[in-house]
PDB file of C-alpha atoms in Angstrom:
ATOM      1  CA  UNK A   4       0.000   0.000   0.000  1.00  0.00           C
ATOM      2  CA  UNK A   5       2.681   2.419   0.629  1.00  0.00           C
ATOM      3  CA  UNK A   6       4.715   1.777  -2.438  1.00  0.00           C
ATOM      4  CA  UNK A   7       0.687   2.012  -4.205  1.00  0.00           C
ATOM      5  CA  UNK A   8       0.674   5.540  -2.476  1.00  0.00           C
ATOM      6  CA  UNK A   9       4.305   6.946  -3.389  1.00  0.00           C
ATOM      7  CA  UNK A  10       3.439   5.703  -6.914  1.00  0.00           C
ATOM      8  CA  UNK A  11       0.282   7.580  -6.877  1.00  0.00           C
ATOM      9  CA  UNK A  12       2.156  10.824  -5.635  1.00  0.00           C
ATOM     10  CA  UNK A  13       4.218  10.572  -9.105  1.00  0.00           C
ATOM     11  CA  UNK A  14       1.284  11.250 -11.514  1.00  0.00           C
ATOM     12  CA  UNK A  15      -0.484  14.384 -12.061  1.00  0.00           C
ATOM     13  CA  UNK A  16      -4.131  13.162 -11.385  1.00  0.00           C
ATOM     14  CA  UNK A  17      -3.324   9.975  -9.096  1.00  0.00           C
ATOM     15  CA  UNK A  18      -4.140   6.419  -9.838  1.00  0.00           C
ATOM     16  CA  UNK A  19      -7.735   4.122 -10.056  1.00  0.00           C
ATOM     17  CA  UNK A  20      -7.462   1.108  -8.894  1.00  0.00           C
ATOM     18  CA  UNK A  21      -7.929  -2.307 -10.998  1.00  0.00           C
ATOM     19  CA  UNK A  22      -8.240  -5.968 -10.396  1.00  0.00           C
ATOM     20  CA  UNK A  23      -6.594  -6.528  -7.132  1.00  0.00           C
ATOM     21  CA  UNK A  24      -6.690  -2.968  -6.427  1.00  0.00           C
ATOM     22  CA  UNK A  25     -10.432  -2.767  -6.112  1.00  0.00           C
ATOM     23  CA  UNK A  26     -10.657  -5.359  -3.347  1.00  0.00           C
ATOM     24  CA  UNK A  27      -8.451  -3.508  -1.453  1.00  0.00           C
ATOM     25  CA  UNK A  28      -9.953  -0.426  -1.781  1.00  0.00           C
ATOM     26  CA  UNK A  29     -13.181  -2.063  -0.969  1.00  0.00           C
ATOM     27  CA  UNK A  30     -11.651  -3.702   2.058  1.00  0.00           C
ATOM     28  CA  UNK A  31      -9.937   0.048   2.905  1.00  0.00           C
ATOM     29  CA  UNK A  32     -13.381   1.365   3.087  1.00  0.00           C
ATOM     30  CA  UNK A  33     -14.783  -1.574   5.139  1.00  0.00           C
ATOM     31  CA  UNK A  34     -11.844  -1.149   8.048  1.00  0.00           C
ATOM     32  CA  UNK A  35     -12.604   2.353   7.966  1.00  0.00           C
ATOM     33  CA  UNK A  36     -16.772   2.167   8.761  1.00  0.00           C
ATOM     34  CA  UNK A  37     -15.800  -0.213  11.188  1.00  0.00           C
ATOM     35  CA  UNK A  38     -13.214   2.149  13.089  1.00  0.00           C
ATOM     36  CA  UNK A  39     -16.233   4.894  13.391  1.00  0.00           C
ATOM     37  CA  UNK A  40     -19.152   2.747  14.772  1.00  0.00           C
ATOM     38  CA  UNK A  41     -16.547   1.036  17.092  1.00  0.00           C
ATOM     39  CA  UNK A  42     -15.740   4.885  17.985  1.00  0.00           C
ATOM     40  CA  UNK A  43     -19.505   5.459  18.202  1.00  0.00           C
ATOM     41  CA  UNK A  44     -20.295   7.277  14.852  1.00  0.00           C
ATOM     42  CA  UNK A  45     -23.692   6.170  13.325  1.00  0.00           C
ATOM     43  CA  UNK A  46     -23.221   4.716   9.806  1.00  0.00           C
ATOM     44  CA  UNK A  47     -25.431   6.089   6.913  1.00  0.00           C
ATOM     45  CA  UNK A  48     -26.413   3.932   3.985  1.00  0.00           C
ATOM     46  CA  UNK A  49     -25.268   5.499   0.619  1.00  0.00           C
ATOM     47  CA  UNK A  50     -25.864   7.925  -1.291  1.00  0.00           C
ATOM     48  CA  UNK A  51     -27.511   9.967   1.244  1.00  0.00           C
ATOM     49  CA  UNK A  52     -31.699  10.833   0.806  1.00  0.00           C
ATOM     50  CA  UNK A  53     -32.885  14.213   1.299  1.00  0.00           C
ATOM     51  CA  UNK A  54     -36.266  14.820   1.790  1.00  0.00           C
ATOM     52  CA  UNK A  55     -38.917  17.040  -0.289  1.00  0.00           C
ATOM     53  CA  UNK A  56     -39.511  19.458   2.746  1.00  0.00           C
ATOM     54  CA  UNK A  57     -35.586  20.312   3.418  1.00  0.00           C
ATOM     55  CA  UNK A  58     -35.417  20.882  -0.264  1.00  0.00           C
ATOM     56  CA  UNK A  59     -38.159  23.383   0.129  1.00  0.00           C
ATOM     57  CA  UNK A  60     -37.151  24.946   3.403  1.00  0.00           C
ATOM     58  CA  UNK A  61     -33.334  25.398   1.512  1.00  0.00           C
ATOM     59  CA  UNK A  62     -34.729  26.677  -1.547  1.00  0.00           C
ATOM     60  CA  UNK A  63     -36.692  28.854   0.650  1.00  0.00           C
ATOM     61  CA  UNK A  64     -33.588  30.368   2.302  1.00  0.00           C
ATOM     62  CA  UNK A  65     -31.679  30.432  -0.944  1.00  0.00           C
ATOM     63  CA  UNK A  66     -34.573  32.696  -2.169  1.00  0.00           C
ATOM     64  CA  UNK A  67     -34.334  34.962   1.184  1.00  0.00           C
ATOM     65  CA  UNK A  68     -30.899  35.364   0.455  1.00  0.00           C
ATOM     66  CA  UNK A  69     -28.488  36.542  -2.881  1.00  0.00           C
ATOM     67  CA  UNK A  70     -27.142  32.644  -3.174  1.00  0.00           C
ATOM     68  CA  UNK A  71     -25.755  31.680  -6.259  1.00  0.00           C
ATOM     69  CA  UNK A  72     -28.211  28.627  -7.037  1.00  0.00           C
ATOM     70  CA  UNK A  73     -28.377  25.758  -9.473  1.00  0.00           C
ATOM     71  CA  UNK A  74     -31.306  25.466 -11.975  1.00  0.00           C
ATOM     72  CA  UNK A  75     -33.362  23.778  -9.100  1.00  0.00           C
ATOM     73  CA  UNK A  76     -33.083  26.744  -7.081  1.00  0.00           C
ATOM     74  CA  UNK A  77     -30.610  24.926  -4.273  1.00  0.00           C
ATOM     75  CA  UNK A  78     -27.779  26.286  -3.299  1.00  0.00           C
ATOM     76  CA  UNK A  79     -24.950  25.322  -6.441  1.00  0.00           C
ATOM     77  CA  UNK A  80     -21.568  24.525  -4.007  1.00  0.00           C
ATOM     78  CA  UNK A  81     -23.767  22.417  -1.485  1.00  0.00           C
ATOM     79  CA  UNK A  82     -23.588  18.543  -3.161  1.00  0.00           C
ATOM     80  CA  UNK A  83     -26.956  17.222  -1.519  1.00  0.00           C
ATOM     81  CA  UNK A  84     -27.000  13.630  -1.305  1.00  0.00           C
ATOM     82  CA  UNK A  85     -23.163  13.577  -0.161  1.00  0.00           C
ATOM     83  CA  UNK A  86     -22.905  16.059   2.025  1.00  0.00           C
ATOM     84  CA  UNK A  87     -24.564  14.497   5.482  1.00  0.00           C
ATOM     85  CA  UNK A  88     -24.484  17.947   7.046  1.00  0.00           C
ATOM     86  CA  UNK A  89     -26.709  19.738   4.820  1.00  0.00           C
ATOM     87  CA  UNK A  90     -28.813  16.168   3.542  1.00  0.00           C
ATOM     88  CA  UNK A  91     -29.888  16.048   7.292  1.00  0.00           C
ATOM     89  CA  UNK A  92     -29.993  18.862   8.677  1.00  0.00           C
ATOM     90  CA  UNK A  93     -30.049  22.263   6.672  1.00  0.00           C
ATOM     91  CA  UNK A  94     -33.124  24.507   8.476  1.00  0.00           C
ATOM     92  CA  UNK A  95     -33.048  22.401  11.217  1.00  0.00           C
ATOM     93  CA  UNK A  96     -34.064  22.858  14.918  1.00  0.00           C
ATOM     94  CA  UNK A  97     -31.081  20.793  17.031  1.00  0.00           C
ATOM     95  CA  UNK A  98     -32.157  20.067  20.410  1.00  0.00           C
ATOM     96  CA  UNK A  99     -29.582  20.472  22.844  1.00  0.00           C
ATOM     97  CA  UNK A 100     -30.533  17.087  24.288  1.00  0.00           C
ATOM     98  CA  UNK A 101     -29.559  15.377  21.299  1.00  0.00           C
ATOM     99  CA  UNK A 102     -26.251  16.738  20.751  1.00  0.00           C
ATOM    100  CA  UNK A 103     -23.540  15.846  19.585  1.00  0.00           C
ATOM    101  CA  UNK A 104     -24.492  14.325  16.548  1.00  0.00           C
ATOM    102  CA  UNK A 105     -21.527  12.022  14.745  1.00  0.00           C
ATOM    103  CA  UNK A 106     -22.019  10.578  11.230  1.00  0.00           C
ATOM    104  CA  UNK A 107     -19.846   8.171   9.071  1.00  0.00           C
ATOM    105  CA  UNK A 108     -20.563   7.730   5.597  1.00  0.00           C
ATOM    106  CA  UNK A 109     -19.215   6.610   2.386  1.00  0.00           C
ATOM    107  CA  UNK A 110     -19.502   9.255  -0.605  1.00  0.00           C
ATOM    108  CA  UNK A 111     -18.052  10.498  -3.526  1.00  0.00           C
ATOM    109  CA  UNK A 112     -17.616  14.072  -2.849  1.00  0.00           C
ATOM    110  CA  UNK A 113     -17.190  17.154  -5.130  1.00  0.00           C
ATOM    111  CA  UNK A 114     -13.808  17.785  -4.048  1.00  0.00           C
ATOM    112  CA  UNK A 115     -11.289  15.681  -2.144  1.00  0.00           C
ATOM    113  CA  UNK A 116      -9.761  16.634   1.224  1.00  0.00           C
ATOM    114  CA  UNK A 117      -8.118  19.667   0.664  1.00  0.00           C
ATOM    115  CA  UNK A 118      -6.479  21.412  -2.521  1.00  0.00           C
ATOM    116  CA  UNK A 119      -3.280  19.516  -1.523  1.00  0.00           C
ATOM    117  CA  UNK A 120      -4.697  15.875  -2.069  1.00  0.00           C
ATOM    118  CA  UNK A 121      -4.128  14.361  -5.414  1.00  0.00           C
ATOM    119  CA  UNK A 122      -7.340  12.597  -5.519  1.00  0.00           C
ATOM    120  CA  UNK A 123      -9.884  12.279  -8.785  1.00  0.00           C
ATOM    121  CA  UNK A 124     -12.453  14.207  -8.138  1.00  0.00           C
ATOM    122  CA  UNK A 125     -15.634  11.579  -7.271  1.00  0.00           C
ATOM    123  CA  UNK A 126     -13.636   9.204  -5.841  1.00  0.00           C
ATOM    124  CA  UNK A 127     -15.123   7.282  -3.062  1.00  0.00           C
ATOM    125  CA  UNK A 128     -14.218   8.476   0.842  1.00  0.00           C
ATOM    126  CA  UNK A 129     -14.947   8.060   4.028  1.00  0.00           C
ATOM    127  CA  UNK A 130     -16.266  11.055   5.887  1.00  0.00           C
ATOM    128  CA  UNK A 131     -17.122  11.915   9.374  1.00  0.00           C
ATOM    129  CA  UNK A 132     -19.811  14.477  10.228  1.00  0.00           C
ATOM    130  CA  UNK A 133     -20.406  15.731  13.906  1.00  0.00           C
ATOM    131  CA  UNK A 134     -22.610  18.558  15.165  1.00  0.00           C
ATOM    132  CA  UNK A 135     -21.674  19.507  18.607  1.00  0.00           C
ATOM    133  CA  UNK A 136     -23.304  22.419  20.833  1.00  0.00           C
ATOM    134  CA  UNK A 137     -21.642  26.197  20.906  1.00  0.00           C
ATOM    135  CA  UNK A 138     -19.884  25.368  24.422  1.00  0.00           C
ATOM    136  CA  UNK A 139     -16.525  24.871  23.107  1.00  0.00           C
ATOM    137  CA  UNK A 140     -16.532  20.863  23.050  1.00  0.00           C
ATOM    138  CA  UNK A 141     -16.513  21.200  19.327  1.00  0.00           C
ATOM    139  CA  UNK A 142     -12.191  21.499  19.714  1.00  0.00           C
ATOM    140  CA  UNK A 143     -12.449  17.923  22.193  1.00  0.00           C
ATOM    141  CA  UNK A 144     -14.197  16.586  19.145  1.00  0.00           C
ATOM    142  CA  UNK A 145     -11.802  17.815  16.365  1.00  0.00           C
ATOM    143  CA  UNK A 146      -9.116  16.373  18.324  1.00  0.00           C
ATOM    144  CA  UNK A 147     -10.487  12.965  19.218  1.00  0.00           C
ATOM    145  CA  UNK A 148     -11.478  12.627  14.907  1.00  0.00           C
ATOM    146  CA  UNK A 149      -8.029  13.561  13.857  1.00  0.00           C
ATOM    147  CA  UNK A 150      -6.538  10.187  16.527  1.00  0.00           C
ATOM    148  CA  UNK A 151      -9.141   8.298  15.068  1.00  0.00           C
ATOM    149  CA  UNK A 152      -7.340   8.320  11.732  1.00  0.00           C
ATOM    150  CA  UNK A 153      -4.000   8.426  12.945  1.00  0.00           C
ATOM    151  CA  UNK A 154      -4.774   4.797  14.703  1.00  0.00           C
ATOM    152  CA  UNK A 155      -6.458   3.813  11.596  1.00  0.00           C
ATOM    153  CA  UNK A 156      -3.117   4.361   9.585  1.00  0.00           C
ATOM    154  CA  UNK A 157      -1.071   2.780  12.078  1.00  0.00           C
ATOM    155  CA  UNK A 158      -3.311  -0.178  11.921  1.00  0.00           C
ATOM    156  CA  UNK A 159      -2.163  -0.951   8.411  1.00  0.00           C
ATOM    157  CA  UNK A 160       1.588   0.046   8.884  1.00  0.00           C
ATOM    158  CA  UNK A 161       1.909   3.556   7.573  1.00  0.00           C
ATOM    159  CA  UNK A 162       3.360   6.175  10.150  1.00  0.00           C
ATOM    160  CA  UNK A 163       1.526   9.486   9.293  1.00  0.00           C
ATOM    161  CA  UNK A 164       2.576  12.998  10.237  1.00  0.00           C
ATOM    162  CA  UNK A 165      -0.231  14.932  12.373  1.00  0.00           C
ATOM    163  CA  UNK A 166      -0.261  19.179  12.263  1.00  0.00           C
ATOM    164  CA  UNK A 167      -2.055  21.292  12.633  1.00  0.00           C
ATOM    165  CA  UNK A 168      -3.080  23.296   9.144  1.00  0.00           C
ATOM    166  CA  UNK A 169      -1.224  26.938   9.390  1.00  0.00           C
ATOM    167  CA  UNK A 170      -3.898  29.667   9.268  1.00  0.00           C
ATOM    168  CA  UNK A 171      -3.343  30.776   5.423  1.00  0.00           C
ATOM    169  CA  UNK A 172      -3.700  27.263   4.234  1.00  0.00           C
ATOM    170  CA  UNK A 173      -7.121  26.818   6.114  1.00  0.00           C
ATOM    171  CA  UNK A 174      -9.653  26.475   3.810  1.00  0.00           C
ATOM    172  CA  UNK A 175     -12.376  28.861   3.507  1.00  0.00           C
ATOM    173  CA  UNK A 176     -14.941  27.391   5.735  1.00  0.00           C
ATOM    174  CA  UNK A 177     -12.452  25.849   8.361  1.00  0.00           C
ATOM    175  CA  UNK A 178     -11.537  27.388  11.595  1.00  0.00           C
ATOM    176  CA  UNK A 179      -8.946  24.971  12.446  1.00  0.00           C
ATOM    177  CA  UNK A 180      -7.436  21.538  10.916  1.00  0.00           C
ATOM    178  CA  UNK A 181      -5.183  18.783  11.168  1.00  0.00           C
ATOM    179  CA  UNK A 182      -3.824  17.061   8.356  1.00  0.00           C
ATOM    180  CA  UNK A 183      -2.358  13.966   8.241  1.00  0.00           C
ATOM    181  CA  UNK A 184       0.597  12.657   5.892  1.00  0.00           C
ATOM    182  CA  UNK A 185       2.838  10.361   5.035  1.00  0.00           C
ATOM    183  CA  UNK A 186       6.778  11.404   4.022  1.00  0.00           C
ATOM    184  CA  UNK A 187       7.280   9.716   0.784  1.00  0.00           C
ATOM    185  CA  UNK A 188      10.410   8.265  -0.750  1.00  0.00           C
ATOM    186  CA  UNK A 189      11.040  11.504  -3.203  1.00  0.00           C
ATOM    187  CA  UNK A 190      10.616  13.471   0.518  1.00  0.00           C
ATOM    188  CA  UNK A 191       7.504  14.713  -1.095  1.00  0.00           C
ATOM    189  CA  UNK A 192       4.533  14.549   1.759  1.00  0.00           C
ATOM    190  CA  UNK A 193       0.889  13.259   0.580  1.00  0.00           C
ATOM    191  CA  UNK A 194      -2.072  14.076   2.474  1.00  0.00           C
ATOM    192  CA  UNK A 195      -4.104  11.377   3.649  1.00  0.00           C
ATOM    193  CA  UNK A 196      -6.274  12.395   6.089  1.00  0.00           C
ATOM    194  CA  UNK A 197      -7.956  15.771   7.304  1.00  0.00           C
ATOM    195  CA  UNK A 198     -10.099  16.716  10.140  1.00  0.00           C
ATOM    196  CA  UNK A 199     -11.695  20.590  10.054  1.00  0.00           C
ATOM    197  CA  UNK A 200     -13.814  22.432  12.720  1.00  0.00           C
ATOM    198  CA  UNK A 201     -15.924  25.002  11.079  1.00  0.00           C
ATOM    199  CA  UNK A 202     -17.290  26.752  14.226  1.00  0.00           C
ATOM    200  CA  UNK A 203     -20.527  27.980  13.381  1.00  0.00           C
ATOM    201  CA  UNK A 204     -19.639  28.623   9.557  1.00  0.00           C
ATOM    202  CA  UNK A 205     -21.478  25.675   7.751  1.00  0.00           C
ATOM    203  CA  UNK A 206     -24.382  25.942  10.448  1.00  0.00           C
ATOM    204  CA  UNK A 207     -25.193  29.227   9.642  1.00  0.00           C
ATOM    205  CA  UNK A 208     -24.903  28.760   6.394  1.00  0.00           C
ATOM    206  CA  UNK A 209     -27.612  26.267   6.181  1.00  0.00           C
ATOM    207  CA  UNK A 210     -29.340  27.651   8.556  1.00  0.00           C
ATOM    208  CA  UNK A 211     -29.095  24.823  11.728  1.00  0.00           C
ATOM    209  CA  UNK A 212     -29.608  26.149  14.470  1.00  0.00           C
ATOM    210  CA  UNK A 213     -29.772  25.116  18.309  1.00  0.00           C
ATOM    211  CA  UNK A 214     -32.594  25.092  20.892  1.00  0.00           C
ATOM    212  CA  UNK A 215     -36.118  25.527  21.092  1.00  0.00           C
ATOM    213  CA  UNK A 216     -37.531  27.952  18.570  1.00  0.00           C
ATOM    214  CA  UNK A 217     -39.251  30.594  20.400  1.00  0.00           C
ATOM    215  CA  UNK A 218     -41.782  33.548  19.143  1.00  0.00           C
ATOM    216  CA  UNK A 219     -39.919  37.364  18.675  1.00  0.00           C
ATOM    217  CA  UNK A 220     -36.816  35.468  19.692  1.00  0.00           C
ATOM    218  CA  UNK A 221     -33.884  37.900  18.280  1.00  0.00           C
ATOM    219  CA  UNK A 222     -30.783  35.929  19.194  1.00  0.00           C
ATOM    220  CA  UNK A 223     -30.096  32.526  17.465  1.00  0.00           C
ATOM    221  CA  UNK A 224     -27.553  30.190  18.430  1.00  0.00           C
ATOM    222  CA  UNK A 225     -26.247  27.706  15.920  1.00  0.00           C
ATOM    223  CA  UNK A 226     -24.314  24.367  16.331  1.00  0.00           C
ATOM    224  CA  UNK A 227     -20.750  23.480  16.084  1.00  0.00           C
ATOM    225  CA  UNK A 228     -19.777  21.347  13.282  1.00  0.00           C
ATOM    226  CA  UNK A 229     -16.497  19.264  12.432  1.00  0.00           C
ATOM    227  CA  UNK A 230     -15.908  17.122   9.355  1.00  0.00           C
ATOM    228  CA  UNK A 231     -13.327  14.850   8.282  1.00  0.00           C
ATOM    229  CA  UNK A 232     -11.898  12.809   5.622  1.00  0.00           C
ATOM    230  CA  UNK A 233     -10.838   9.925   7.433  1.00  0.00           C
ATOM    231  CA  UNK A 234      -9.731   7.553   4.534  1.00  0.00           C
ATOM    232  CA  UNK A 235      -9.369   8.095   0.906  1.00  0.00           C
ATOM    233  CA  UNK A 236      -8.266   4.866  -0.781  1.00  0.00           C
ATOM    234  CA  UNK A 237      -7.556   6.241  -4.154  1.00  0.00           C
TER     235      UNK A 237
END
């Protein structure tokens, strides 16, 4: 696998798996749902179902708002059916009571981990998706997600790098990340693994917000949410 992985840092859009590959990209993704639920993350079935009323609430609040929207009138850099977060949740009313909220899912996202990642766009990953309350736990969380994937590595022989994401390579939505990497032959390091916290960025964005909704109620508090890309076999 490692020698599969400095190869794949050699060519300009990575490497697909064939043959023998796919089974053990298969089995990859099969030891990595089975780290989360043993870590307590719920597993979702894939691809992800949203439901006819979020669609309406979030083309609702794409029309209260100057979004730039697909032809369907949802928001055009939000991939529903993918993206647990907004599937799930977007407009929603989190109790406090249910909190915090971790997800594990398969999908084939829009963009890989980070800009860094030389991953085909689509490819099949592992994500994690937690919503936590506004109380500061959200950082506990970001660090707990980021040793989940460093023991994952390690369980398969590959000695990853963890640090922390300097504050001009954060991407847009994150307000802190870890990445994880391996040192390749050429010196060259490959990213393998990220885990963001977005602080109240993606919730407000989608509008999910926390407590009891109340009449004439002027202040809103929104949930904490953290995502990561535990395992990208490609």
């Amino acid at each position: 696998l490692a020698s599969s992985l400095a190869e794949a840092a050699t060519v300009e859009r990575g490497w697909r798996a064939s043959s023998d590959g796919v089974i053990l990209e298969q089995g990859l993704l099969c030891l990595a749902l089975s780290t989360a639920r043993g870590a307590g993350y719920k597993l979702l079935p894939s691809p992800l179902s949203v439901s006819p009323q979020r669609l309406s609430r979030l083309r609702k609040l794409c029309a209260e708002r100057p979004e730039v929207t697909n032809p369907n009138g949802l928001p055009s850099d939000i991939d529903l059916g993918s993206d647990a977060l907004a599937t799930l949740h977007a407009c929603d009313w989190v109790q406090p009571n249910e909190l915090p909220i971790r997800y594990a899912y398969v999908a084939a996202r829009g963009s890989s981990c980070s800009k860094k990642s030389p991953l085909h766009v689509g490819e099949e990953q592992v994500w994690l998706c937690e919503l936590w309350s506004d109380d500061g736990s959200i950082w506990d969380a970001l660090h707990h997600a980021a040793d989940l994937a460093t023991s994952l590595y390690q369980s398969i022989g590959l000695q990853v790098q963890r640090t922390e994401v300097s504050t001009k390579e954060l991407e847009t939505i994150e307000a802190r990340a870890f990445s994880l990497d391996i040192v390749l032959p050429s010196g060259n390091h490959l990213e393998l693994a990220r885990s963001a916290c977005h602080g109240d960025y993606r919730a407000r964005r989608l509008n999910i917000r926390c407590g009891v909704k109340q009449l004439g109620q002027r202040a809103k508090r929104f949930v904490h949410s953290c995502e990561t890309c535990l395992f990208s076999p490609a």
